[in-house]
PDB file of C-alpha atoms in Angstrom:
ATOM      1  CA  UNK T 295       0.004   0.019   0.011  1.00  0.00           C
ATOM      2  CA  UNK T 296       0.918   3.725  -0.397  1.00  0.00           C
ATOM      3  CA  UNK T 297       1.542   5.280   3.015  1.00  0.00           C
ATOM      4  CA  UNK T 298       2.238   8.760   4.346  1.00  0.00           C
ATOM      5  CA  UNK T 299       3.642   8.968   7.907  1.00  0.00           C
ATOM      6  CA  UNK T 300       3.393  11.991  10.278  1.00  0.00           C
ATOM      7  CA  UNK T 301       5.430  11.704  13.540  1.00  0.00           C
ATOM      8  CA  UNK T 302       7.552  14.327  15.159  1.00  0.00           C
ATOM      9  CA  UNK T 303       9.882  11.756  16.820  1.00  0.00           C
ATOM     10  CA  UNK T 304      12.604  11.256  14.281  1.00  0.00           C
ATOM     11  CA  UNK T 305      13.489   7.860  15.775  1.00  0.00           C
ATOM     12  CA  UNK T 306       9.980   6.447  15.599  1.00  0.00           C
ATOM     13  CA  UNK T 307       9.290   8.000  12.186  1.00  0.00           C
ATOM     14  CA  UNK T 308      12.432   6.432  10.656  1.00  0.00           C
ATOM     15  CA  UNK T 309      11.657   3.227  12.314  1.00  0.00           C
ATOM     16  CA  UNK T 310       8.253   3.052  10.780  1.00  0.00           C
ATOM     17  CA  UNK T 311       9.611   4.005   7.384  1.00  0.00           C
ATOM     18  CA  UNK T 312      12.097   1.138   7.524  1.00  0.00           C
ATOM     19  CA  UNK T 313       9.492  -1.352   8.793  1.00  0.00           C
ATOM     20  CA  UNK T 314       6.994  -0.454   6.104  1.00  0.00           C
ATOM     21  CA  UNK T 315       9.577  -0.678   3.332  1.00  0.00           C
ATOM     22  CA  UNK T 316      10.698  -4.022   4.572  1.00  0.00           C
ATOM     23  CA  UNK T 317       7.115  -5.219   4.371  1.00  0.00           C
ATOM     24  CA  UNK T 318       6.881  -4.133   0.717  1.00  0.00           C
ATOM     25  CA  UNK T 319       4.798  -0.948   1.283  1.00  0.00           C
ATOM     26  CA  UNK T 320       5.609   2.339  -0.437  1.00  0.00           C
ATOM     27  CA  UNK T 321       6.215   5.296   1.954  1.00  0.00           C
ATOM     28  CA  UNK T 322       5.306   8.392  -0.144  1.00  0.00           C
ATOM     29  CA  UNK T 323       6.414  10.829   2.662  1.00  0.00           C
ATOM     30  CA  UNK T 324       7.404  10.994   6.211  1.00  0.00           C
ATOM     31  CA  UNK T 325       6.824  14.342   7.930  1.00  0.00           C
ATOM     32  CA  UNK T 326       7.119  15.826  11.329  1.00  0.00           C
ATOM     33  CA  UNK T 327       4.060  18.174  11.596  1.00  0.00           C
ATOM     34  CA  UNK T 328       0.295  18.296  10.641  1.00  0.00           C
ATOM     35  CA  UNK T 329       0.679  21.163   8.110  1.00  0.00           C
ATOM     36  CA  UNK T 330       3.161  19.089   6.173  1.00  0.00           C
ATOM     37  CA  UNK T 331       0.955  16.029   6.442  1.00  0.00           C
ATOM     38  CA  UNK T 332      -2.039  17.789   4.884  1.00  0.00           C
ATOM     39  CA  UNK T 333       0.176  19.099   2.085  1.00  0.00           C
ATOM     40  CA  UNK T 334       1.595  15.690   1.279  1.00  0.00           C
ATOM     41  CA  UNK T 335      -1.816  14.054   1.240  1.00  0.00           C
ATOM     42  CA  UNK T 336      -3.077  16.701  -1.114  1.00  0.00           C
ATOM     43  CA  UNK T 337      -0.119  16.135  -3.469  1.00  0.00           C
ATOM     44  CA  UNK T 338       0.291  12.373  -3.364  1.00  0.00           C
ATOM     45  CA  UNK T 339      -2.983  10.733  -2.460  1.00  0.00           C
ATOM     46  CA  UNK T 340      -1.869   7.751  -0.264  1.00  0.00           C
ATOM     47  CA  UNK T 341      -3.960   4.688   0.566  1.00  0.00           C
ATOM     48  CA  UNK T 342      -3.385   5.112   4.310  1.00  0.00           C
ATOM     49  CA  UNK T 343      -2.167   7.967   6.538  1.00  0.00           C
ATOM     50  CA  UNK T 344      -0.378   7.006   9.928  1.00  0.00           C
ATOM     51  CA  UNK T 345      -0.237  10.041  12.170  1.00  0.00           C
ATOM     52  CA  UNK T 346       0.562  10.889  15.742  1.00  0.00           C
ATOM     53  CA  UNK T 347      -2.035  12.972  17.587  1.00  0.00           C
ATOM     54  CA  UNK T 348       0.287  15.472  19.287  1.00  0.00           C
ATOM     55  CA  UNK T 349       2.674  17.272  17.009  1.00  0.00           C
ATOM     56  CA  UNK T 350       4.316  20.716  16.477  1.00  0.00           C
ATOM     57  CA  UNK T 351       3.845  23.574  16.949  1.00  0.00           C
ATOM     58  CA  UNK T 352       1.706  23.215  20.177  1.00  0.00           C
ATOM     59  CA  UNK T 353       1.905  19.404  20.754  1.00  0.00           C
ATOM     60  CA  UNK T 354      -1.823  19.296  21.561  1.00  0.00           C
ATOM     61  CA  UNK T 355      -4.232  17.779  18.883  1.00  0.00           C
ATOM     62  CA  UNK T 356      -2.707  18.983  15.609  1.00  0.00           C
ATOM     63  CA  UNK T 357      -2.372  15.371  14.240  1.00  0.00           C
ATOM     64  CA  UNK T 358      -5.868  14.506  15.251  1.00  0.00           C
ATOM     65  CA  UNK T 359      -7.400  17.696  13.599  1.00  0.00           C
ATOM     66  CA  UNK T 360      -5.438  16.769  10.441  1.00  0.00           C
ATOM     67  CA  UNK T 361      -6.763  13.222  10.607  1.00  0.00           C
ATOM     68  CA  UNK T 362     -10.386  14.446  10.987  1.00  0.00           C
ATOM     69  CA  UNK T 363      -9.904  16.917   8.141  1.00  0.00           C
ATOM     70  CA  UNK T 364      -8.524  14.077   5.863  1.00  0.00           C
ATOM     71  CA  UNK T 365     -11.480  11.834   6.687  1.00  0.00           C
ATOM     72  CA  UNK T 366     -13.896  14.710   5.839  1.00  0.00           C
ATOM     73  CA  UNK T 367     -12.199  15.620   2.489  1.00  0.00           C
ATOM     74  CA  UNK T 368     -10.883  12.210   1.364  1.00  0.00           C
ATOM     75  CA  UNK T 369     -12.942   9.496   2.986  1.00  0.00           C
ATOM     76  CA  UNK T 370     -11.415   6.902   0.610  1.00  0.00           C
ATOM     77  CA  UNK T 371      -8.125   7.396   2.414  1.00  0.00           C
ATOM     78  CA  UNK T 372      -7.573   5.231   5.518  1.00  0.00           C
ATOM     79  CA  UNK T 373      -6.374   6.944   8.732  1.00  0.00           C
ATOM     80  CA  UNK T 374      -4.424   5.200  11.534  1.00  0.00           C
ATOM     81  CA  UNK T 375      -3.826   7.481  14.500  1.00  0.00           C
ATOM     82  CA  UNK T 376      -1.157   6.799  17.146  1.00  0.00           C
ATOM     83  CA  UNK T 377      -1.282   8.104  20.682  1.00  0.00           C
ATOM     84  CA  UNK T 378       1.007   7.789  23.580  1.00  0.00           C
ATOM     85  CA  UNK T 379      -1.944   7.606  25.995  1.00  0.00           C
ATOM     86  CA  UNK T 380      -5.669   6.822  25.758  1.00  0.00           C
ATOM     87  CA  UNK T 381      -7.245  10.196  25.072  1.00  0.00           C
ATOM     88  CA  UNK T 382     -10.971   9.478  25.244  1.00  0.00           C
ATOM     89  CA  UNK T 383     -12.264  12.723  23.853  1.00  0.00           C
ATOM     90  CA  UNK T 384      -9.794  12.530  20.875  1.00  0.00           C
ATOM     91  CA  UNK T 385     -10.668   8.891  20.163  1.00  0.00           C
ATOM     92  CA  UNK T 386     -14.376   9.521  20.328  1.00  0.00           C
ATOM     93  CA  UNK T 387     -14.003  12.542  17.991  1.00  0.00           C
ATOM     94  CA  UNK T 388     -12.168  10.463  15.485  1.00  0.00           C
ATOM     95  CA  UNK T 389     -14.224   7.299  15.656  1.00  0.00           C
ATOM     96  CA  UNK T 390     -17.818   8.321  16.060  1.00  0.00           C
ATOM     97  CA  UNK T 391     -18.073   9.952  12.500  1.00  0.00           C
ATOM     98  CA  UNK T 392     -17.545   6.518  10.962  1.00  0.00           C
ATOM     99  CA  UNK T 393     -16.133   3.107  11.780  1.00  0.00           C
ATOM    100  CA  UNK T 394     -14.690   2.508   8.347  1.00  0.00           C
ATOM    101  CA  UNK T 395     -11.081   3.023   7.203  1.00  0.00           C
ATOM    102  CA  UNK T 396     -10.096   4.203  10.703  1.00  0.00           C
ATOM    103  CA  UNK T 397      -7.717   3.035  13.439  1.00  0.00           C
ATOM    104  CA  UNK T 398      -6.550   4.279  16.828  1.00  0.00           C
ATOM    105  CA  UNK T 399      -3.574   2.578  18.387  1.00  0.00           C
ATOM    106  CA  UNK T 400      -1.445   3.211  21.376  1.00  0.00           C
ATOM    107  CA  UNK T 401       2.220   3.755  20.417  1.00  0.00           C
ATOM    108  CA  UNK T 402       3.175   0.726  22.584  1.00  0.00           C
ATOM    109  CA  UNK T 403       1.310  -1.367  20.095  1.00  0.00           C
ATOM    110  CA  UNK T 404       3.654  -0.368  17.302  1.00  0.00           C
ATOM    111  CA  UNK T 405       6.443  -2.251  19.110  1.00  0.00           C
ATOM    112  CA  UNK T 406       4.294  -5.376  18.570  1.00  0.00           C
ATOM    113  CA  UNK T 407       5.005  -5.433  14.791  1.00  0.00           C
ATOM    114  CA  UNK T 408       2.457  -8.018  13.745  1.00  0.00           C
ATOM    115  CA  UNK T 409      -0.375  -6.208  15.497  1.00  0.00           C
ATOM    116  CA  UNK T 410       0.601  -2.931  13.979  1.00  0.00           C
ATOM    117  CA  UNK T 411       0.766  -4.357  10.589  1.00  0.00           C
ATOM    118  CA  UNK T 412      -2.488  -6.252  11.007  1.00  0.00           C
ATOM    119  CA  UNK T 413      -4.137  -2.890  12.133  1.00  0.00           C
ATOM    120  CA  UNK T 414      -2.739  -1.125   9.020  1.00  0.00           C
ATOM    121  CA  UNK T 415      -4.152  -3.831   6.729  1.00  0.00           C
ATOM    122  CA  UNK T 416      -7.580  -3.688   8.254  1.00  0.00           C
ATOM    123  CA  UNK T 417      -7.749   0.055   7.851  1.00  0.00           C
ATOM    124  CA  UNK T 418      -6.539  -0.306   4.245  1.00  0.00           C
ATOM    125  CA  UNK T 419      -9.192  -2.932   3.573  1.00  0.00           C
ATOM    126  CA  UNK T 420     -11.967  -0.517   4.735  1.00  0.00           C
ATOM    127  CA  UNK T 421     -12.471  -1.735   8.316  1.00  0.00           C
ATOM    128  CA  UNK T 422     -11.495  -0.564  11.704  1.00  0.00           C
ATOM    129  CA  UNK T 423      -8.578  -1.264  14.045  1.00  0.00           C
ATOM    130  CA  UNK T 424      -9.044   0.032  17.549  1.00  0.00           C
ATOM    131  CA  UNK T 425      -6.534  -0.651  20.366  1.00  0.00           C
ATOM    132  CA  UNK T 426      -8.161  -2.990  22.919  1.00  0.00           C
ATOM    133  CA  UNK T 427      -7.074  -0.628  25.679  1.00  0.00           C
ATOM    134  CA  UNK T 428      -8.755   2.309  23.974  1.00  0.00           C
ATOM    135  CA  UNK T 429     -11.925   0.323  23.534  1.00  0.00           C
ATOM    136  CA  UNK T 430     -11.951  -0.691  27.258  1.00  0.00           C
ATOM    137  CA  UNK T 431     -11.609   2.903  28.482  1.00  0.00           C
ATOM    138  CA  UNK T 432     -14.111   4.301  26.001  1.00  0.00           C
ATOM    139  CA  UNK T 433     -16.700   1.684  26.820  1.00  0.00           C
ATOM    140  CA  UNK T 434     -17.121   2.283  30.578  1.00  0.00           C
ATOM    141  CA  UNK T 435     -20.781   2.713  31.211  1.00  0.00           C
ATOM    142  CA  UNK T 436     -22.539   4.041  34.343  1.00  0.00           C
ATOM    143  CA  UNK T 437     -26.079   5.007  33.358  1.00  0.00           C
ATOM    144  CA  UNK T 438     -28.877   2.427  33.723  1.00  0.00           C
ATOM    145  CA  UNK T 439     -30.703   4.026  30.798  1.00  0.00           C
ATOM    146  CA  UNK T 440     -27.857   2.844  28.469  1.00  0.00           C
ATOM    147  CA  UNK T 441     -29.156   0.022  26.205  1.00  0.00           C
ATOM    148  CA  UNK T 442     -25.726  -1.539  26.581  1.00  0.00           C
ATOM    149  CA  UNK T 443     -26.684  -2.543  30.096  1.00  0.00           C
ATOM    150  CA  UNK T 444     -29.097  -5.045  28.480  1.00  0.00           C
ATOM    151  CA  UNK T 445     -26.183  -7.030  26.951  1.00  0.00           C
ATOM    152  CA  UNK T 446     -25.037 -10.223  28.699  1.00  0.00           C
ATOM    153  CA  UNK T 447     -21.248 -10.363  29.565  1.00  0.00           C
ATOM    154  CA  UNK T 448     -20.656 -12.560  26.486  1.00  0.00           C
ATOM    155  CA  UNK T 449     -22.479 -10.079  24.174  1.00  0.00           C
ATOM    156  CA  UNK T 450     -20.401  -7.185  25.618  1.00  0.00           C
ATOM    157  CA  UNK T 451     -17.200  -9.177  25.013  1.00  0.00           C
ATOM    158  CA  UNK T 452     -18.286  -9.957  21.459  1.00  0.00           C
ATOM    159  CA  UNK T 453     -19.198  -6.239  20.903  1.00  0.00           C
ATOM    160  CA  UNK T 454     -15.846  -5.082  22.327  1.00  0.00           C
ATOM    161  CA  UNK T 455     -14.075  -7.395  19.787  1.00  0.00           C
ATOM    162  CA  UNK T 456     -16.236  -5.934  17.021  1.00  0.00           C
ATOM    163  CA  UNK T 457     -15.362  -2.438  18.112  1.00  0.00           C
ATOM    164  CA  UNK T 458     -11.658  -3.361  17.864  1.00  0.00           C
ATOM    165  CA  UNK T 459     -12.318  -4.083  14.171  1.00  0.00           C
ATOM    166  CA  UNK T 460     -12.281  -7.879  14.071  1.00  0.00           C
ATOM    167  CA  UNK T 461     -14.238 -10.038  11.575  1.00  0.00           C
ATOM    168  CA  UNK T 462     -16.680 -12.707  12.760  1.00  0.00           C
ATOM    169  CA  UNK T 463     -14.021 -15.439  12.198  1.00  0.00           C
ATOM    170  CA  UNK T 464     -11.399 -13.478  14.120  1.00  0.00           C
ATOM    171  CA  UNK T 465     -13.818 -12.814  17.015  1.00  0.00           C
ATOM    172  CA  UNK T 466     -14.443 -16.607  17.206  1.00  0.00           C
ATOM    173  CA  UNK T 467     -10.717 -17.275  17.359  1.00  0.00           C
ATOM    174  CA  UNK T 468     -10.093 -14.511  19.881  1.00  0.00           C
ATOM    175  CA  UNK T 469     -12.873 -15.705  22.160  1.00  0.00           C
ATOM    176  CA  UNK T 470     -12.608 -19.395  21.459  1.00  0.00           C
ATOM    177  CA  UNK T 471     -16.171 -19.760  20.355  1.00  0.00           C
ATOM    178  CA  UNK T 472     -17.728 -21.103  17.138  1.00  0.00           C
ATOM    179  CA  UNK T 473     -18.615 -18.890  14.196  1.00  0.00           C
ATOM    180  CA  UNK T 474     -22.320 -19.710  14.697  1.00  0.00           C
ATOM    181  CA  UNK T 475     -22.001 -18.562  18.353  1.00  0.00           C
ATOM    182  CA  UNK T 476     -20.450 -15.361  17.246  1.00  0.00           C
ATOM    183  CA  UNK T 477     -23.331 -14.757  14.799  1.00  0.00           C
ATOM    184  CA  UNK T 478     -25.924 -15.632  17.417  1.00  0.00           C
ATOM    185  CA  UNK T 479     -24.363 -13.078  19.742  1.00  0.00           C
ATOM    186  CA  UNK T 480     -24.125 -10.357  17.094  1.00  0.00           C
ATOM    187  CA  UNK T 481     -27.778 -10.895  16.191  1.00  0.00           C
ATOM    188  CA  UNK T 482     -28.765 -10.503  19.869  1.00  0.00           C
ATOM    189  CA  UNK T 483     -26.652  -7.345  20.119  1.00  0.00           C
ATOM    190  CA  UNK T 484     -28.222  -5.831  16.973  1.00  0.00           C
ATOM    191  CA  UNK T 485     -31.754  -6.514  18.395  1.00  0.00           C
ATOM    192  CA  UNK T 486     -30.911  -5.099  21.888  1.00  0.00           C
ATOM    193  CA  UNK T 487     -29.417  -1.975  20.370  1.00  0.00           C
ATOM    194  CA  UNK T 488     -32.533  -1.445  18.072  1.00  0.00           C
ATOM    195  CA  UNK T 489     -30.465  -2.268  14.831  1.00  0.00           C
ATOM    196  CA  UNK T 490     -32.556  -5.211  13.687  1.00  0.00           C
ATOM    197  CA  UNK T 491     -34.120  -3.354  10.850  1.00  0.00           C
ATOM    198  CA  UNK T 492     -30.789  -2.535   9.142  1.00  0.00           C
ATOM    199  CA  UNK T 493     -28.814  -5.039   7.129  1.00  0.00           C
ATOM    200  CA  UNK T 494     -25.234  -5.940   6.107  1.00  0.00           C
ATOM    201  CA  UNK T 495     -22.098  -4.222   7.075  1.00  0.00           C
ATOM    202  CA  UNK T 496     -23.937  -1.039   8.118  1.00  0.00           C
ATOM    203  CA  UNK T 497     -25.256  -2.838  11.214  1.00  0.00           C
ATOM    204  CA  UNK T 498     -21.695  -3.629  12.365  1.00  0.00           C
ATOM    205  CA  UNK T 499     -20.679  -0.046  11.871  1.00  0.00           C
ATOM    206  CA  UNK T 500     -23.829   1.251  13.618  1.00  0.00           C
ATOM    207  CA  UNK T 501     -23.305  -1.149  16.529  1.00  0.00           C
ATOM    208  CA  UNK T 502     -19.722   0.147  17.004  1.00  0.00           C
ATOM    209  CA  UNK T 503     -20.875   3.777  16.822  1.00  0.00           C
ATOM    210  CA  UNK T 504     -23.743   3.169  19.327  1.00  0.00           C
ATOM    211  CA  UNK T 505     -21.152   1.534  21.610  1.00  0.00           C
ATOM    212  CA  UNK T 506     -18.779   4.470  21.392  1.00  0.00           C
ATOM    213  CA  UNK T 507     -21.445   7.183  21.589  1.00  0.00           C
ATOM    214  CA  UNK T 508     -23.603   5.899  24.429  1.00  0.00           C
TER     215      UNK T 508
END
């Protein structure tokens, strides 16, 4: 795939460039700030953008704002955001607009090369790749009015895996249950979240968004 990187840490940026090149991907550009990222995306049209959230000049949310901008203007481009910590407001802002071609990983996950590459592939393929720790912290619920409280522990576990971006088969492998059990749980989830009248992949996206927004 064709990738543009935005990371102000030279060491991490160069490490990612080398890793992606070794995996056969084409790194179109590797920049250190959000302004340069937007310019390179406009000029070179990548398949996927990988960007840090905090970058110069203020080291606040420059990378996130650039990512949201890219998703608004060029929804066909996948966006994988990296963060040092779980930043719930930033994650929700990025993810609740759509659960397609988007990822949010903690930087520690990058050191686990296979997981990072798998997340990149999922985003490139049109899916989602959400760090399990990000999902856990986003999905803490306290209100009894929340329809998620109607889910059984198993259904919540299945929905958490769905929110991470896994396919039905991958959910089955992750939770050590059969594919039919995964499908049964997903159908129950869709019913309890009021999504029984929608069909296909849209229900998966809506379920993830409902989970993140509630």
